[in-house]
Amino acid sequence: MKKFVRIMALTLVAVMLCATLASCGAPAKDPAKAVDALKEDGYATTKDDTVIPALLKLAGYDLKSVVTGTKTAEDKDGNKTVEHVSVFYFADKDNAEKALDKVKEYASDDKKESDESTWVEPTRSGAMVYYGTKAAIKAAK
């Protein structure tokens, strides 16, 4: 009986771990796919491959593209919230890691406009750095 309980406990831990990891995903690794996914969910999107990347290149970061998406959502009580996501696609993970602090500075302005309970601080995943609301990040997959 003890063996059965141990196996069952281990199985439950494995299932919960998989569920947790599956729910905490990053946006799409391809900027075009992120834009399409956001548009499909009703977000107003922009993709910048020139202006912001050029500015950050001057600062010493190799940024390839920036995707942003914003929409106003309304809950069942009629309360409106702004959903937002910004995804910075760097040339490699070293550039993304190096630029994380700079993106954190940039994100502070967007955070003021959003509900803090759903806000995700700037996070690095591979060669990209992203931040925004949980719903918007999920929509960018």
Short mmCIF file of N, CA and C in Angstrom, two decimals:
data_model
loop_
_atom_site.label_atom_id
_atom_site.label_comp_id
_atom_site.label_asym_id
_atom_site.label_seq_id
_atom_site.Cartn_x
_atom_site.Cartn_y
_atom_site.Cartn_z
N MET A 1 0.82 -1.19 0.00
CA MET A 1 0.00 0.00 0.00
C MET A 1 0.87 1.27 0.00
N LYS A 2 1.97 1.25 0.76
CA LYS A 2 2.86 2.40 0.80
C LYS A 2 3.46 2.67 -0.58
N LYS A 3 3.79 1.61 -1.28
CA LYS A 3 4.37 1.75 -2.60
C LYS A 3 3.37 2.41 -3.56
N PHE A 4 2.12 1.99 -3.46
CA PHE A 4 1.07 2.55 -4.31
C PHE A 4 0.89 4.05 -4.04
N VAL A 5 0.90 4.44 -2.77
CA VAL A 5 0.74 5.84 -2.39
C VAL A 5 1.91 6.67 -2.91
N ARG A 6 3.11 6.15 -2.82
CA ARG A 6 4.29 6.86 -3.32
C ARG A 6 4.21 7.06 -4.83
N ILE A 7 3.82 6.03 -5.54
CA ILE A 7 3.70 6.12 -7.00
C ILE A 7 2.60 7.13 -7.37
N MET A 8 1.49 7.07 -6.66
CA MET A 8 0.39 8.00 -6.94
C MET A 8 0.82 9.43 -6.65
N ALA A 9 1.54 9.66 -5.56
CA ALA A 9 2.01 11.00 -5.22
C ALA A 9 2.98 11.51 -6.28
N LEU A 10 3.89 10.68 -6.72
CA LEU A 10 4.84 11.06 -7.75
C LEU A 10 4.13 11.38 -9.06
N THR A 11 3.12 10.59 -9.41
CA THR A 11 2.35 10.83 -10.62
C THR A 11 1.62 12.17 -10.54
N LEU A 12 1.03 12.47 -9.41
CA LEU A 12 0.33 13.75 -9.24
C LEU A 12 1.29 14.93 -9.35
N VAL A 13 2.47 14.79 -8.77
CA VAL A 13 3.47 15.85 -8.88
C VAL A 13 3.87 16.06 -10.34
N ALA A 14 4.07 14.98 -11.08
CA ALA A 14 4.44 15.08 -12.49
C ALA A 14 3.34 15.76 -13.31
N VAL A 15 2.10 15.42 -13.05
CA VAL A 15 0.97 16.02 -13.77
C VAL A 15 0.87 17.51 -13.46
N MET A 16 1.01 17.88 -12.21
CA MET A 16 0.94 19.29 -11.82
C MET A 16 2.10 20.08 -12.43
N LEU A 17 3.27 19.49 -12.48
CA LEU A 17 4.42 20.15 -13.08
C LEU A 17 4.19 20.40 -14.56
N CYS A 18 3.67 19.41 -15.27
CA CYS A 18 3.37 19.58 -16.70
C CYS A 18 2.34 20.68 -16.92
N ALA A 19 1.31 20.71 -16.09
CA ALA A 19 0.27 21.73 -16.22
C ALA A 19 0.84 23.12 -15.96
N THR A 20 1.72 23.23 -14.98
CA THR A 20 2.33 24.52 -14.67
C THR A 20 3.22 24.99 -15.81
N LEU A 21 4.04 24.11 -16.33
CA LEU A 21 4.94 24.49 -17.42
C LEU A 21 4.18 24.81 -18.69
N ALA A 22 3.09 24.14 -18.95
CA ALA A 22 2.31 24.39 -20.15
C ALA A 22 1.62 25.74 -20.09
N SER A 23 1.25 26.21 -18.91
CA SER A 23 0.53 27.47 -18.79
C SER A 23 1.45 28.69 -18.80
N CYS A 24 2.74 28.49 -18.63
CA CYS A 24 3.68 29.61 -18.53
C CYS A 24 4.52 29.75 -19.80
N GLY A 25 3.89 29.77 -20.93
CA GLY A 25 4.64 29.83 -22.17
C GLY A 25 4.96 31.24 -22.60
N ALA A 26 5.95 31.34 -23.41
CA ALA A 26 6.37 32.61 -23.99
C ALA A 26 5.65 32.84 -25.31
N PRO A 27 5.73 34.06 -25.83
CA PRO A 27 5.16 34.33 -27.16
C PRO A 27 5.86 33.52 -28.25
N ALA A 28 5.30 33.55 -29.43
CA ALA A 28 5.87 32.82 -30.57
C ALA A 28 7.30 33.30 -30.84
N LYS A 29 8.16 32.38 -31.25
CA LYS A 29 9.56 32.72 -31.53
C LYS A 29 9.72 33.47 -32.84
N ASP A 30 8.72 33.39 -33.71
CA ASP A 30 8.74 34.09 -35.00
C ASP A 30 7.86 35.34 -34.89
N PRO A 31 8.41 36.53 -35.15
CA PRO A 31 7.62 37.76 -35.02
C PRO A 31 6.34 37.76 -35.88
N ALA A 32 6.43 37.22 -37.07
CA ALA A 32 5.25 37.20 -37.95
C ALA A 32 4.13 36.34 -37.36
N LYS A 33 4.50 35.22 -36.74
CA LYS A 33 3.50 34.37 -36.11
C LYS A 33 2.88 35.05 -34.90
N ALA A 34 3.67 35.79 -34.14
CA ALA A 34 3.15 36.52 -32.99
C ALA A 34 2.14 37.58 -33.44
N VAL A 35 2.49 38.30 -34.51
CA VAL A 35 1.58 39.32 -35.05
C VAL A 35 0.27 38.68 -35.50
N ASP A 36 0.36 37.58 -36.25
CA ASP A 36 -0.85 36.89 -36.72
C ASP A 36 -1.72 36.41 -35.56
N ALA A 37 -1.09 35.85 -34.53
CA ALA A 37 -1.84 35.35 -33.38
C ALA A 37 -2.53 36.49 -32.64
N LEU A 38 -1.85 37.61 -32.50
CA LEU A 38 -2.45 38.76 -31.83
C LEU A 38 -3.61 39.33 -32.63
N LYS A 39 -3.43 39.47 -33.94
CA LYS A 39 -4.51 39.99 -34.79
C LYS A 39 -5.73 39.07 -34.75
N GLU A 40 -5.48 37.78 -34.72
CA GLU A 40 -6.57 36.80 -34.66
C GLU A 40 -7.38 36.95 -33.38
N ASP A 41 -6.73 37.40 -32.31
CA ASP A 41 -7.40 37.60 -31.02
C ASP A 41 -7.96 39.02 -30.85
N GLY A 42 -7.88 39.84 -31.88
CA GLY A 42 -8.46 41.17 -31.83
C GLY A 42 -7.55 42.28 -31.32
N TYR A 43 -6.27 42.04 -31.28
CA TYR A 43 -5.31 43.05 -30.83
C TYR A 43 -4.90 43.96 -31.98
N ALA A 44 -4.71 45.24 -31.67
CA ALA A 44 -4.09 46.16 -32.61
C ALA A 44 -2.59 45.91 -32.48
N THR A 45 -1.93 45.58 -33.58
CA THR A 45 -0.53 45.18 -33.51
C THR A 45 0.37 46.06 -34.36
N THR A 46 1.62 46.11 -33.97
CA THR A 46 2.65 46.74 -34.78
C THR A 46 3.89 45.85 -34.74
N LYS A 47 4.61 45.87 -35.84
CA LYS A 47 5.87 45.13 -35.93
C LYS A 47 6.90 46.12 -36.47
N ASP A 48 7.94 46.35 -35.71
CA ASP A 48 8.97 47.32 -36.08
C ASP A 48 10.29 46.60 -36.30
N ASP A 49 10.78 46.66 -37.51
CA ASP A 49 12.07 46.05 -37.85
C ASP A 49 13.14 47.11 -38.10
N THR A 50 12.79 48.40 -37.93
CA THR A 50 13.74 49.45 -38.30
C THR A 50 14.03 50.47 -37.20
N VAL A 51 13.03 51.19 -36.72
CA VAL A 51 13.27 52.33 -35.84
C VAL A 51 13.84 51.91 -34.48
N ILE A 52 13.09 51.15 -33.71
CA ILE A 52 13.56 50.74 -32.38
C ILE A 52 14.81 49.87 -32.48
N PRO A 53 14.87 48.90 -33.43
CA PRO A 53 16.12 48.15 -33.57
C PRO A 53 17.33 49.04 -33.86
N ALA A 54 17.14 50.08 -34.68
CA ALA A 54 18.26 50.99 -34.99
C ALA A 54 18.69 51.76 -33.75
N LEU A 55 17.73 52.21 -32.95
CA LEU A 55 18.06 52.93 -31.72
C LEU A 55 18.82 52.05 -30.74
N LEU A 56 18.37 50.82 -30.59
CA LEU A 56 19.06 49.92 -29.67
C LEU A 56 20.40 49.46 -30.23
N LYS A 57 20.53 49.42 -31.55
CA LYS A 57 21.83 49.08 -32.15
C LYS A 57 22.87 50.15 -31.78
N LEU A 58 22.42 51.40 -31.77
CA LEU A 58 23.31 52.49 -31.37
C LEU A 58 23.73 52.34 -29.90
N ALA A 59 22.85 51.74 -29.10
CA ALA A 59 23.17 51.53 -27.68
C ALA A 59 23.97 50.26 -27.45
N GLY A 60 24.23 49.49 -28.53
CA GLY A 60 25.08 48.31 -28.42
C GLY A 60 24.34 46.99 -28.35
N TYR A 61 23.04 46.97 -28.70
CA TYR A 61 22.26 45.74 -28.68
C TYR A 61 21.86 45.37 -30.09
N ASP A 62 21.91 44.08 -30.41
CA ASP A 62 21.54 43.62 -31.75
C ASP A 62 20.09 43.13 -31.72
N LEU A 63 19.17 44.06 -31.92
CA LEU A 63 17.73 43.79 -31.91
C LEU A 63 17.25 43.62 -33.35
N LYS A 64 16.51 42.55 -33.61
CA LYS A 64 16.02 42.28 -34.96
C LYS A 64 14.62 42.85 -35.20
N SER A 65 13.73 42.72 -34.20
CA SER A 65 12.34 43.13 -34.40
C SER A 65 11.66 43.35 -33.06
N VAL A 66 10.61 44.18 -33.08
CA VAL A 66 9.78 44.43 -31.91
C VAL A 66 8.33 44.27 -32.33
N VAL A 67 7.57 43.47 -31.57
CA VAL A 67 6.14 43.28 -31.82
C VAL A 67 5.39 43.77 -30.60
N THR A 68 4.37 44.60 -30.83
CA THR A 68 3.50 45.04 -29.74
C THR A 68 2.06 44.76 -30.11
N GLY A 69 1.27 44.52 -29.09
CA GLY A 69 -0.16 44.29 -29.28
C GLY A 69 -0.94 44.88 -28.12
N THR A 70 -2.05 45.55 -28.43
CA THR A 70 -2.87 46.18 -27.40
C THR A 70 -4.34 46.04 -27.77
N LYS A 71 -5.16 45.80 -26.75
CA LYS A 71 -6.60 45.84 -26.94
C LYS A 71 -7.26 46.17 -25.62
N THR A 72 -8.48 46.69 -25.70
CA THR A 72 -9.26 46.98 -24.51
C THR A 72 -10.26 45.85 -24.35
N ALA A 73 -10.20 45.20 -23.21
CA ALA A 73 -11.11 44.08 -22.92
C ALA A 73 -12.14 44.53 -21.90
N GLU A 74 -13.33 43.96 -22.01
CA GLU A 74 -14.40 44.29 -21.08
C GLU A 74 -14.89 43.01 -20.42
N ASP A 75 -14.96 43.01 -19.08
CA ASP A 75 -15.43 41.82 -18.38
C ASP A 75 -16.96 41.82 -18.29
N LYS A 76 -17.51 40.80 -17.66
CA LYS A 76 -18.96 40.65 -17.61
C LYS A 76 -19.65 41.76 -16.82
N ASP A 77 -18.92 42.46 -15.96
CA ASP A 77 -19.48 43.56 -15.18
C ASP A 77 -19.35 44.90 -15.90
N GLY A 78 -18.75 44.90 -17.07
CA GLY A 78 -18.58 46.13 -17.84
C GLY A 78 -17.31 46.90 -17.53
N ASN A 79 -16.45 46.32 -16.71
CA ASN A 79 -15.17 46.97 -16.40
C ASN A 79 -14.21 46.78 -17.56
N LYS A 80 -13.55 47.86 -17.97
CA LYS A 80 -12.62 47.80 -19.09
C LYS A 80 -11.19 47.73 -18.58
N THR A 81 -10.41 46.88 -19.21
CA THR A 81 -8.99 46.77 -18.90
C THR A 81 -8.19 46.80 -20.20
N VAL A 82 -6.99 47.31 -20.11
CA VAL A 82 -6.11 47.36 -21.27
C VAL A 82 -5.19 46.15 -21.20
N GLU A 83 -5.19 45.35 -22.26
CA GLU A 83 -4.29 44.20 -22.39
C GLU A 83 -3.17 44.62 -23.33
N HIS A 84 -1.93 44.36 -22.94
CA HIS A 84 -0.78 44.80 -23.74
C HIS A 84 0.34 43.78 -23.67
N VAL A 85 1.07 43.64 -24.78
CA VAL A 85 2.28 42.82 -24.81
C VAL A 85 3.30 43.50 -25.71
N SER A 86 4.56 43.43 -25.30
CA SER A 86 5.69 43.86 -26.12
C SER A 86 6.71 42.73 -26.14
N VAL A 87 7.14 42.38 -27.34
CA VAL A 87 8.11 41.30 -27.50
C VAL A 87 9.30 41.83 -28.31
N PHE A 88 10.49 41.71 -27.74
CA PHE A 88 11.72 42.16 -28.38
C PHE A 88 12.49 40.92 -28.85
N TYR A 89 12.71 40.83 -30.16
CA TYR A 89 13.42 39.69 -30.75
C TYR A 89 14.87 40.11 -31.03
N PHE A 90 15.80 39.54 -30.28
CA PHE A 90 17.21 39.86 -30.42
C PHE A 90 17.90 38.84 -31.33
N ALA A 91 19.12 39.16 -31.76
CA ALA A 91 19.88 38.30 -32.65
C ALA A 91 20.25 36.98 -31.97
N ASP A 92 20.55 37.04 -30.67
CA ASP A 92 20.91 35.83 -29.93
C ASP A 92 20.59 36.03 -28.45
N LYS A 93 20.71 34.96 -27.69
CA LYS A 93 20.33 35.03 -26.27
C LYS A 93 21.28 35.91 -25.46
N ASP A 94 22.53 36.04 -25.89
CA ASP A 94 23.46 36.91 -25.18
C ASP A 94 23.02 38.37 -25.26
N ASN A 95 22.57 38.80 -26.45
CA ASN A 95 22.06 40.16 -26.61
C ASN A 95 20.80 40.37 -25.78
N ALA A 96 19.93 39.36 -25.76
CA ALA A 96 18.69 39.45 -24.99
C ALA A 96 18.99 39.58 -23.50
N GLU A 97 19.94 38.80 -23.02
CA GLU A 97 20.30 38.85 -21.60
C GLU A 97 20.92 40.20 -21.25
N LYS A 98 21.76 40.70 -22.15
CA LYS A 98 22.43 41.98 -21.92
C LYS A 98 21.41 43.14 -21.92
N ALA A 99 20.36 43.03 -22.72
CA ALA A 99 19.38 44.11 -22.85
C ALA A 99 18.23 44.03 -21.86
N LEU A 100 18.16 42.99 -21.06
CA LEU A 100 17.03 42.79 -20.15
C LEU A 100 16.82 44.00 -19.23
N ASP A 101 17.87 44.54 -18.66
CA ASP A 101 17.73 45.70 -17.78
C ASP A 101 17.21 46.92 -18.52
N LYS A 102 17.65 47.11 -19.75
CA LYS A 102 17.19 48.24 -20.57
C LYS A 102 15.69 48.09 -20.86
N VAL A 103 15.25 46.87 -21.16
CA VAL A 103 13.83 46.62 -21.43
C VAL A 103 13.02 46.85 -20.16
N LYS A 104 13.56 46.50 -19.01
CA LYS A 104 12.85 46.74 -17.75
C LYS A 104 12.58 48.23 -17.55
N GLU A 105 13.53 49.07 -17.89
CA GLU A 105 13.34 50.52 -17.81
C GLU A 105 12.22 50.95 -18.75
N TYR A 106 12.23 50.43 -19.96
CA TYR A 106 11.25 50.77 -20.98
C TYR A 106 9.85 50.31 -20.57
N ALA A 107 9.76 49.18 -19.88
CA ALA A 107 8.48 48.59 -19.51
C ALA A 107 7.77 49.34 -18.40
N SER A 108 8.47 50.10 -17.62
CA SER A 108 7.85 50.76 -16.48
C SER A 108 6.73 51.71 -16.90
N ASP A 109 6.84 52.34 -18.07
CA ASP A 109 5.78 53.24 -18.55
C ASP A 109 4.52 52.46 -18.91
N ASP A 110 4.67 51.30 -19.55
CA ASP A 110 3.51 50.49 -19.92
C ASP A 110 2.82 49.89 -18.71
N LYS A 111 3.60 49.60 -17.67
CA LYS A 111 3.05 48.98 -16.47
C LYS A 111 2.05 49.90 -15.78
N LYS A 112 2.29 51.20 -15.83
CA LYS A 112 1.41 52.17 -15.17
C LYS A 112 -0.02 52.11 -15.70
N GLU A 113 -0.18 51.74 -16.95
CA GLU A 113 -1.49 51.72 -17.58
C GLU A 113 -2.24 50.40 -17.41
N SER A 114 -1.60 49.40 -16.84
CA SER A 114 -2.20 48.06 -16.75
C SER A 114 -2.48 47.67 -15.30
N ASP A 115 -3.35 46.67 -15.17
CA ASP A 115 -3.67 46.11 -13.87
C ASP A 115 -2.45 45.32 -13.36
N GLU A 116 -1.93 45.70 -12.21
CA GLU A 116 -0.70 45.07 -11.71
C GLU A 116 -0.87 43.59 -11.38
N SER A 117 -2.09 43.15 -11.10
CA SER A 117 -2.28 41.75 -10.73
C SER A 117 -2.08 40.80 -11.92
N THR A 118 -2.23 41.32 -13.13
CA THR A 118 -2.05 40.47 -14.31
C THR A 118 -0.77 40.82 -15.06
N TRP A 119 0.05 41.69 -14.53
CA TRP A 119 1.26 42.16 -15.21
C TRP A 119 2.39 41.15 -15.06
N VAL A 120 3.08 40.90 -16.17
CA VAL A 120 4.26 40.04 -16.17
C VAL A 120 5.47 40.93 -16.44
N GLU A 121 6.39 40.94 -15.50
CA GLU A 121 7.61 41.75 -15.63
C GLU A 121 8.43 41.25 -16.83
N PRO A 122 9.31 42.09 -17.37
CA PRO A 122 10.15 41.65 -18.49
C PRO A 122 10.88 40.35 -18.18
N THR A 123 10.74 39.41 -19.11
CA THR A 123 11.28 38.07 -18.96
C THR A 123 12.04 37.70 -20.22
N ARG A 124 13.16 37.02 -20.06
CA ARG A 124 13.92 36.56 -21.22
C ARG A 124 13.62 35.10 -21.47
N SER A 125 13.39 34.77 -22.72
CA SER A 125 13.21 33.39 -23.15
C SER A 125 14.00 33.21 -24.44
N GLY A 126 15.14 32.57 -24.34
CA GLY A 126 16.00 32.41 -25.51
C GLY A 126 16.49 33.77 -25.97
N ALA A 127 16.24 34.09 -27.23
CA ALA A 127 16.71 35.34 -27.81
C ALA A 127 15.65 36.43 -27.78
N MET A 128 14.59 36.25 -26.99
CA MET A 128 13.57 37.29 -26.92
C MET A 128 13.32 37.71 -25.48
N VAL A 129 12.89 38.95 -25.34
CA VAL A 129 12.49 39.50 -24.06
C VAL A 129 11.07 40.01 -24.25
N TYR A 130 10.19 39.67 -23.30
CA TYR A 130 8.79 40.09 -23.43
C TYR A 130 8.24 40.53 -22.09
N TYR A 131 7.19 41.34 -22.14
CA TYR A 131 6.48 41.76 -20.94
C TYR A 131 5.06 42.15 -21.34
N GLY A 132 4.21 42.28 -20.36
CA GLY A 132 2.83 42.70 -20.60
C GLY A 132 1.87 42.02 -19.67
N THR A 133 0.61 41.97 -20.07
CA THR A 133 -0.40 41.30 -19.26
C THR A 133 -0.44 39.82 -19.64
N LYS A 134 -0.88 39.00 -18.70
CA LYS A 134 -0.90 37.56 -18.93
C LYS A 134 -1.73 37.19 -20.15
N ALA A 135 -2.90 37.80 -20.31
CA ALA A 135 -3.78 37.47 -21.43
C ALA A 135 -3.14 37.82 -22.76
N ALA A 136 -2.47 38.97 -22.82
CA ALA A 136 -1.83 39.39 -24.07
C ALA A 136 -0.65 38.50 -24.42
N ILE A 137 0.12 38.11 -23.42
CA ILE A 137 1.25 37.20 -23.68
C ILE A 137 0.74 35.88 -24.19
N LYS A 138 -0.33 35.39 -23.59
CA LYS A 138 -0.91 34.12 -24.03
C LYS A 138 -1.44 34.22 -25.46
N ALA A 139 -1.99 35.38 -25.81
CA ALA A 139 -2.52 35.58 -27.17
C ALA A 139 -1.43 35.64 -28.22
N ALA A 140 -0.22 35.97 -27.83
CA ALA A 140 0.90 36.10 -28.78
C ALA A 140 1.55 34.77 -29.13
N LYS A 141 1.01 33.67 -28.66
CA LYS A 141 1.61 32.35 -28.92
C LYS A 141 1.31 31.87 -30.31
#
